[in-house]
Tab-separated table of C-alpha atoms in Angstrom:
chain	number	residue	atom	x	y	z
A	13	UNK	CA	-13.069	34.476	15.302
A	14	UNK	CA	-12.391	37.233	12.746
A	15	UNK	CA	-14.114	40.554	12.085
A	16	UNK	CA	-16.858	39.382	9.643
A	17	UNK	CA	-17.903	36.530	11.916
A	18	UNK	CA	-17.752	38.709	15.040
A	19	UNK	CA	-19.871	41.380	13.347
A	20	UNK	CA	-22.587	38.936	12.328
A	21	UNK	CA	-22.716	37.259	15.746
A	22	UNK	CA	-22.783	40.634	17.501
A	23	UNK	CA	-25.698	41.768	15.347
A	24	UNK	CA	-27.646	38.567	16.021
A	25	UNK	CA	-27.024	38.814	19.769
A	26	UNK	CA	-28.171	42.428	19.849
A	27	UNK	CA	-31.324	41.533	17.911
A	28	UNK	CA	-32.280	38.482	19.976
A	29	UNK	CA	-31.159	39.526	23.458
A	30	UNK	CA	-32.095	43.205	23.654
A	31	UNK	CA	-33.959	43.784	20.413
A	32	UNK	CA	-33.277	46.223	17.595
A	33	UNK	CA	-35.461	49.330	18.101
A	34	UNK	CA	-34.428	50.671	14.701
A	35	UNK	CA	-35.062	47.522	12.679
A	36	UNK	CA	-37.062	49.301	9.955
A	37	UNK	CA	-34.244	51.783	9.421
A	38	UNK	CA	-31.465	49.180	9.493
A	39	UNK	CA	-33.340	47.050	6.964
A	40	UNK	CA	-33.639	50.037	4.636
A	41	UNK	CA	-29.943	50.891	4.782
A	42	UNK	CA	-28.557	47.343	4.621
A	43	UNK	CA	-29.096	46.735	0.904
A	44	UNK	CA	-27.774	50.150	-0.273
A	45	UNK	CA	-24.735	49.765	1.997
A	46	UNK	CA	-24.048	46.286	0.634
A	47	UNK	CA	-24.454	47.523	-2.937
A	48	UNK	CA	-22.104	50.469	-2.413
A	49	UNK	CA	-19.560	48.216	-0.711
A	50	UNK	CA	-19.572	45.814	-3.651
A	51	UNK	CA	-19.169	48.738	-6.057
A	52	UNK	CA	-16.179	49.888	-3.996
A	53	UNK	CA	-14.588	46.435	-4.146
A	54	UNK	CA	-14.426	46.838	-7.924
A	55	UNK	CA	-11.928	49.671	-7.422
A	56	UNK	CA	-9.391	47.126	-6.214
A	57	UNK	CA	-9.752	44.692	-9.113
A	58	UNK	CA	-8.542	44.344	-12.684
A	59	UNK	CA	-11.466	44.267	-15.106
A	60	UNK	CA	-9.581	41.976	-17.473
A	61	UNK	CA	-9.337	39.366	-14.725
A	62	UNK	CA	-12.991	39.918	-13.816
A	63	UNK	CA	-14.069	39.357	-17.431
A	64	UNK	CA	-11.920	36.237	-17.803
A	65	UNK	CA	-13.241	34.661	-14.613
A	66	UNK	CA	-16.851	35.491	-15.496
A	67	UNK	CA	-16.585	34.081	-19.020
A	68	UNK	CA	-14.783	30.974	-17.812
A	69	UNK	CA	-17.550	30.111	-15.378
A	70	UNK	CA	-20.579	30.434	-17.687
A	71	UNK	CA	-21.008	26.712	-18.348
A	72	UNK	CA	-20.890	25.501	-14.751
A	73	UNK	CA	-22.930	28.503	-13.632
A	74	UNK	CA	-25.773	27.568	-15.982
A	75	UNK	CA	-25.474	23.905	-15.019
A	76	UNK	CA	-25.447	24.722	-11.303
A	77	UNK	CA	-28.479	27.004	-11.478
A	78	UNK	CA	-30.428	24.420	-13.466
A	79	UNK	CA	-29.600	21.562	-11.096
A	80	UNK	CA	-30.435	23.727	-8.071
A	81	UNK	CA	-33.852	24.727	-9.414
A	82	UNK	CA	-34.737	21.125	-10.298
A	83	UNK	CA	-33.639	19.762	-6.919
A	84	UNK	CA	-35.362	22.623	-5.121
A	85	UNK	CA	-38.642	21.854	-6.862
A	86	UNK	CA	-38.381	18.165	-5.972
A	87	UNK	CA	-37.548	18.880	-2.319
A	88	UNK	CA	-40.392	21.400	-2.020
A	89	UNK	CA	-42.913	18.892	-3.357
A	90	UNK	CA	-41.616	16.103	-1.157
A	91	UNK	CA	-41.773	18.270	1.962
A	92	UNK	CA	-45.111	19.912	1.192
A	93	UNK	CA	-43.710	23.457	0.865
A	94	UNK	CA	-45.928	25.841	-1.126
A	95	UNK	CA	-44.955	26.373	-4.765
A	96	UNK	CA	-44.102	30.060	-4.353
A	97	UNK	CA	-42.127	29.671	-1.123
A	98	UNK	CA	-40.304	26.648	-2.553
A	99	UNK	CA	-39.403	28.513	-5.733
A	100	UNK	CA	-38.191	31.557	-3.800
A	101	UNK	CA	-35.933	29.369	-1.651
A	102	UNK	CA	-34.644	27.571	-4.750
A	103	UNK	CA	-33.929	30.795	-6.622
A	104	UNK	CA	-32.244	32.286	-3.564
A	105	UNK	CA	-30.018	29.231	-3.281
A	106	UNK	CA	-29.283	29.092	-7.006
A	107	UNK	CA	-28.221	32.694	-7.537
A	108	UNK	CA	-27.686	35.227	-4.767
A	109	UNK	CA	-29.947	34.751	-1.798
A	110	UNK	CA	-32.031	37.692	-0.648
A	111	UNK	CA	-31.303	39.771	-3.754
A	112	UNK	CA	-32.674	37.058	-6.034
A	113	UNK	CA	-35.714	36.590	-3.805
A	114	UNK	CA	-36.391	40.342	-3.829
A	115	UNK	CA	-36.110	40.446	-7.623
A	116	UNK	CA	-38.506	37.519	-7.959
A	117	UNK	CA	-41.228	38.875	-5.652
A	118	UNK	CA	-42.815	41.277	-8.184
A	119	UNK	CA	-42.936	38.461	-10.742
A	120	UNK	CA	-44.325	35.694	-8.516
A	121	UNK	CA	-46.520	37.905	-6.299
A	122	UNK	CA	-46.244	35.480	-3.359
A	123	UNK	CA	-47.981	35.977	-0.019
A	124	UNK	CA	-46.125	38.090	2.529
A	125	UNK	CA	-45.469	35.176	4.847
A	126	UNK	CA	-44.001	33.141	1.953
A	127	UNK	CA	-41.471	35.892	1.319
A	128	UNK	CA	-40.644	36.026	5.028
A	129	UNK	CA	-40.186	32.261	5.110
A	130	UNK	CA	-37.812	32.301	2.121
A	131	UNK	CA	-35.794	35.250	3.421
A	132	UNK	CA	-35.622	33.773	6.927
A	133	UNK	CA	-34.419	30.433	5.596
A	134	UNK	CA	-31.728	32.043	3.466
A	135	UNK	CA	-30.652	34.320	6.315
A	136	UNK	CA	-30.181	31.457	8.769
A	137	UNK	CA	-28.174	29.387	6.284
A	138	UNK	CA	-26.035	32.408	5.383
A	139	UNK	CA	-25.174	32.885	9.047
A	140	UNK	CA	-24.156	29.229	9.318
A	141	UNK	CA	-22.091	29.431	6.113
A	142	UNK	CA	-19.948	32.245	7.442
A	143	UNK	CA	-18.596	29.885	10.111
A	144	UNK	CA	-18.819	26.497	8.416
A	145	UNK	CA	-17.277	27.257	5.022
A	146	UNK	CA	-13.874	28.547	6.205
A	147	UNK	CA	-13.562	25.580	8.576
A	148	UNK	CA	-14.395	23.091	5.820
A	149	UNK	CA	-12.144	24.896	3.352
A	150	UNK	CA	-9.168	24.566	5.685
A	151	UNK	CA	-10.049	20.960	6.531
A	152	UNK	CA	-10.026	19.813	2.895
A	153	UNK	CA	-6.980	21.910	1.992
A	154	UNK	CA	-8.509	24.412	-0.416
A	155	UNK	CA	-6.197	27.215	-1.489
A	156	UNK	CA	-7.439	30.812	-1.582
A	157	UNK	CA	-8.533	30.756	-5.215
A	158	UNK	CA	-10.487	27.514	-4.969
A	159	UNK	CA	-12.080	28.547	-1.683
A	160	UNK	CA	-13.217	31.793	-3.284
A	161	UNK	CA	-14.776	29.835	-6.132
A	162	UNK	CA	-16.537	27.430	-3.762
A	163	UNK	CA	-17.897	30.278	-1.662
A	164	UNK	CA	-19.301	32.005	-4.732
A	165	UNK	CA	-20.946	28.821	-5.995
A	166	UNK	CA	-22.409	27.559	-2.726
A	167	UNK	CA	-23.166	30.461	-0.359
A	168	UNK	CA	-26.410	32.352	-0.886
A	169	UNK	CA	-25.925	36.078	-0.292
A	170	UNK	CA	-23.108	38.252	-1.594
A	171	UNK	CA	-22.520	39.582	1.931
A	172	UNK	CA	-21.793	36.123	3.347
A	173	UNK	CA	-19.732	35.180	0.282
A	174	UNK	CA	-17.392	38.113	0.802
A	175	UNK	CA	-17.459	37.623	4.578
A	176	UNK	CA	-16.292	34.026	4.222
A	177	UNK	CA	-13.776	34.876	1.490
A	178	UNK	CA	-12.264	37.676	3.595
A	179	UNK	CA	-11.135	34.980	5.998
A	180	UNK	CA	-9.032	33.394	3.228
A	181	UNK	CA	-7.362	36.618	2.079
A	182	UNK	CA	-7.401	39.045	-0.876
A	183	UNK	CA	-7.103	36.405	-3.617
A	184	UNK	CA	-10.091	34.460	-2.295
A	185	UNK	CA	-12.054	37.704	-2.031
A	186	UNK	CA	-11.282	38.682	-5.619
A	187	UNK	CA	-12.308	35.303	-7.042
A	188	UNK	CA	-15.394	35.025	-4.836
A	189	UNK	CA	-16.668	38.522	-5.614
A	190	UNK	CA	-16.090	38.189	-9.344
A	191	UNK	CA	-17.751	34.792	-9.697
A	192	UNK	CA	-20.646	35.744	-7.414
A	193	UNK	CA	-21.425	38.928	-9.323
A	194	UNK	CA	-21.217	37.117	-12.656
A	195	UNK	CA	-23.659	34.597	-11.220
A	196	UNK	CA	-25.936	37.364	-9.954
A	197	UNK	CA	-26.388	38.605	-13.526
A	198	UNK	CA	-28.577	35.566	-14.069
A	199	UNK	CA	-31.276	37.214	-11.951
A	200	UNK	CA	-32.316	39.165	-15.044
A	201	UNK	CA	-32.967	36.294	-17.503
A	202	UNK	CA	-34.399	34.103	-14.750
A	203	UNK	CA	-37.002	36.686	-13.706
A	204	UNK	CA	-37.960	37.121	-17.357
A	205	UNK	CA	-38.298	33.346	-17.817
A	206	UNK	CA	-40.370	32.925	-14.661
A	207	UNK	CA	-42.581	35.843	-15.692
A	208	UNK	CA	-43.166	34.278	-19.116
A	209	UNK	CA	-43.909	30.923	-17.488
A	210	UNK	CA	-46.460	32.530	-15.174
A	211	UNK	CA	-48.193	34.261	-18.066
A	212	UNK	CA	-48.290	31.113	-20.186
A	213	UNK	CA	-49.647	29.049	-17.287
A	214	UNK	CA	-52.375	31.603	-16.604
A	215	UNK	CA	-51.035	32.359	-13.106
A	216	UNK	CA	-49.850	35.889	-13.766
A	217	UNK	CA	-51.249	38.539	-11.457
A	218	UNK	CA	-52.743	41.690	-12.937
A	219	UNK	CA	-50.767	43.584	-10.283
A	220	UNK	CA	-47.526	41.992	-11.322
A	221	UNK	CA	-44.741	44.539	-10.954
A	222	UNK	CA	-41.359	45.116	-12.442
A	223	UNK	CA	-38.566	42.977	-11.054
A	224	UNK	CA	-35.670	44.738	-9.367
A	225	UNK	CA	-32.329	44.157	-11.046
A	226	UNK	CA	-28.890	44.094	-9.391
A	227	UNK	CA	-27.683	47.540	-10.543
A	228	UNK	CA	-24.650	47.335	-8.261
A	229	UNK	CA	-23.066	44.842	-10.688
A	230	UNK	CA	-22.796	47.605	-13.285
A	231	UNK	CA	-21.215	49.846	-10.653
A	232	UNK	CA	-18.710	47.127	-9.783
A	233	UNK	CA	-17.772	46.737	-13.457
A	234	UNK	CA	-17.519	50.519	-13.926
A	235	UNK	CA	-15.146	51.041	-10.983
A	236	UNK	CA	-13.025	48.050	-12.031
A	237	UNK	CA	-12.843	49.454	-15.581
A	238	UNK	CA	-11.829	52.861	-14.267
A	239	UNK	CA	-8.832	51.643	-12.261
A	240	UNK	CA	-7.868	49.158	-14.989
A	241	UNK	CA	-7.620	51.714	-17.795
A	242	UNK	CA	-6.598	54.760	-15.762
A	243	UNK	CA	-3.492	53.475	-13.937
A	244	UNK	CA	-3.000	56.684	-11.954
A	245	UNK	CA	-6.227	55.898	-10.077
A	246	UNK	CA	-5.059	52.509	-8.831
A	247	UNK	CA	-3.577	53.697	-5.495
A	248	UNK	CA	-6.828	55.525	-4.713
A	249	UNK	CA	-8.753	52.443	-5.866
A	250	UNK	CA	-6.942	50.275	-3.331
A	251	UNK	CA	-7.950	52.697	-0.563
A	252	UNK	CA	-11.572	52.602	-1.732
A	253	UNK	CA	-11.504	48.812	-1.827
A	254	UNK	CA	-10.055	48.662	1.705
A	255	UNK	CA	-12.781	50.996	2.977
A	256	UNK	CA	-15.380	48.851	1.211
A	257	UNK	CA	-14.145	45.736	3.005
A	258	UNK	CA	-14.677	47.525	6.309
A	259	UNK	CA	-18.135	48.635	5.184
A	260	UNK	CA	-18.947	44.990	4.484
A	261	UNK	CA	-18.160	44.148	8.107
A	262	UNK	CA	-20.653	46.817	9.170
A	263	UNK	CA	-23.163	45.373	6.701
A	264	UNK	CA	-22.825	41.944	8.304
A	265	UNK	CA	-23.534	43.470	11.720
A	266	UNK	CA	-26.682	45.146	10.369
A	267	UNK	CA	-27.809	41.903	8.721
A	268	UNK	CA	-27.495	40.157	12.069
A	269	UNK	CA	-29.324	42.992	13.813
A	270	UNK	CA	-32.205	42.678	11.348
A	271	UNK	CA	-33.097	39.232	12.659
A	272	UNK	CA	-36.219	39.125	14.826
A	273	UNK	CA	-37.837	36.454	16.943
A	274	UNK	CA	-40.927	36.673	14.734
A	275	UNK	CA	-38.772	35.960	11.666
A	276	UNK	CA	-37.329	32.875	13.352
A	277	UNK	CA	-40.769	31.606	14.272
A	278	UNK	CA	-42.115	32.233	10.763
A	279	UNK	CA	-39.564	30.059	8.993
A	280	UNK	CA	-41.096	26.724	9.927
A	281	UNK	CA	-39.578	23.265	9.806
A	282	UNK	CA	-40.501	22.253	6.246
A	283	UNK	CA	-39.155	25.291	4.365
A	284	UNK	CA	-36.017	25.210	6.498
A	285	UNK	CA	-35.616	21.497	5.727
A	286	UNK	CA	-35.991	22.225	2.010
A	287	UNK	CA	-33.452	25.043	2.161
A	288	UNK	CA	-30.996	23.008	4.206
A	289	UNK	CA	-31.259	19.889	2.031
A	290	UNK	CA	-30.857	21.929	-1.141
A	291	UNK	CA	-27.946	23.895	0.257
A	292	UNK	CA	-26.095	20.802	1.495
A	293	UNK	CA	-26.550	19.097	-1.893
A	294	UNK	CA	-25.312	22.098	-3.883
A	295	UNK	CA	-22.425	22.833	-1.503
A	296	UNK	CA	-21.382	19.182	-1.495
A	297	UNK	CA	-21.537	18.801	-5.280
A	298	UNK	CA	-19.664	22.037	-5.936
A	299	UNK	CA	-16.993	21.190	-3.358
A	300	UNK	CA	-16.546	17.743	-4.868
A	301	UNK	CA	-16.202	19.235	-8.338
A	302	UNK	CA	-13.589	21.716	-7.105
A	303	UNK	CA	-11.585	19.137	-5.142
A	304	UNK	CA	-11.596	16.811	-8.158
A	305	UNK	CA	-10.678	19.839	-10.334
A	306	UNK	CA	-13.699	19.387	-12.572
A	307	UNK	CA	-14.137	23.159	-12.275
A	308	UNK	CA	-11.436	25.737	-11.619
């Protein structure tokens, strides 16, 4: 078991066996630490490669998000999951897990327990992905580049994407991070579309807030641009990127430590079944497309 997996398991064990007395604090620092780590990863990448990968994946990204949202809606209805909780789980699966759910909350204005259900479902599946994806990737013979692409397309949160990709080496990490961040950009238009849909359907809340956007993507692009066009900074950029990979291991530990028994109990069978069915479908379809080289 490697460092990312060990960190996540250690965090979960601490949370469930002895409890995390600082859970409010660790939850507050987890997202900024993840964001800063992703920004630091940009210092080890070539922006020209980042741009090429992002542009190349636009078509299957749009197709994947659309299919995921449609299937998620169908599964939620079939399983009797509430509309808001079902949509949050679908959006989290389609784009970038907890970040997408957090961005969607001010637009949808769901009940607190619906947010907890969606986040709990995504968290549990992310934890499973960190162990399952590398094993499956090796079993089907994926190389580093294709495993990085699959991870970015089929794992929910950025943290688990990079954690899984780290196990396949630097090339997998570069592809996975680039594709995942390009995919995360779709949070912005999707929140705008959902907000417009809510207003047109008469469901908009007068307290509807402003959606949070993934600012760390701009930081990632900025640091990648800096080391790309200022060659003298590249050695320092590699050091920053290495430190960021270590910070991601710490982030995974904190994510595990943020789990609580109450969160596990709140998930419920139906939302978890929706999330699992949707995730298996999307992971299976994307893996099949990659193995058959329909996407690359």
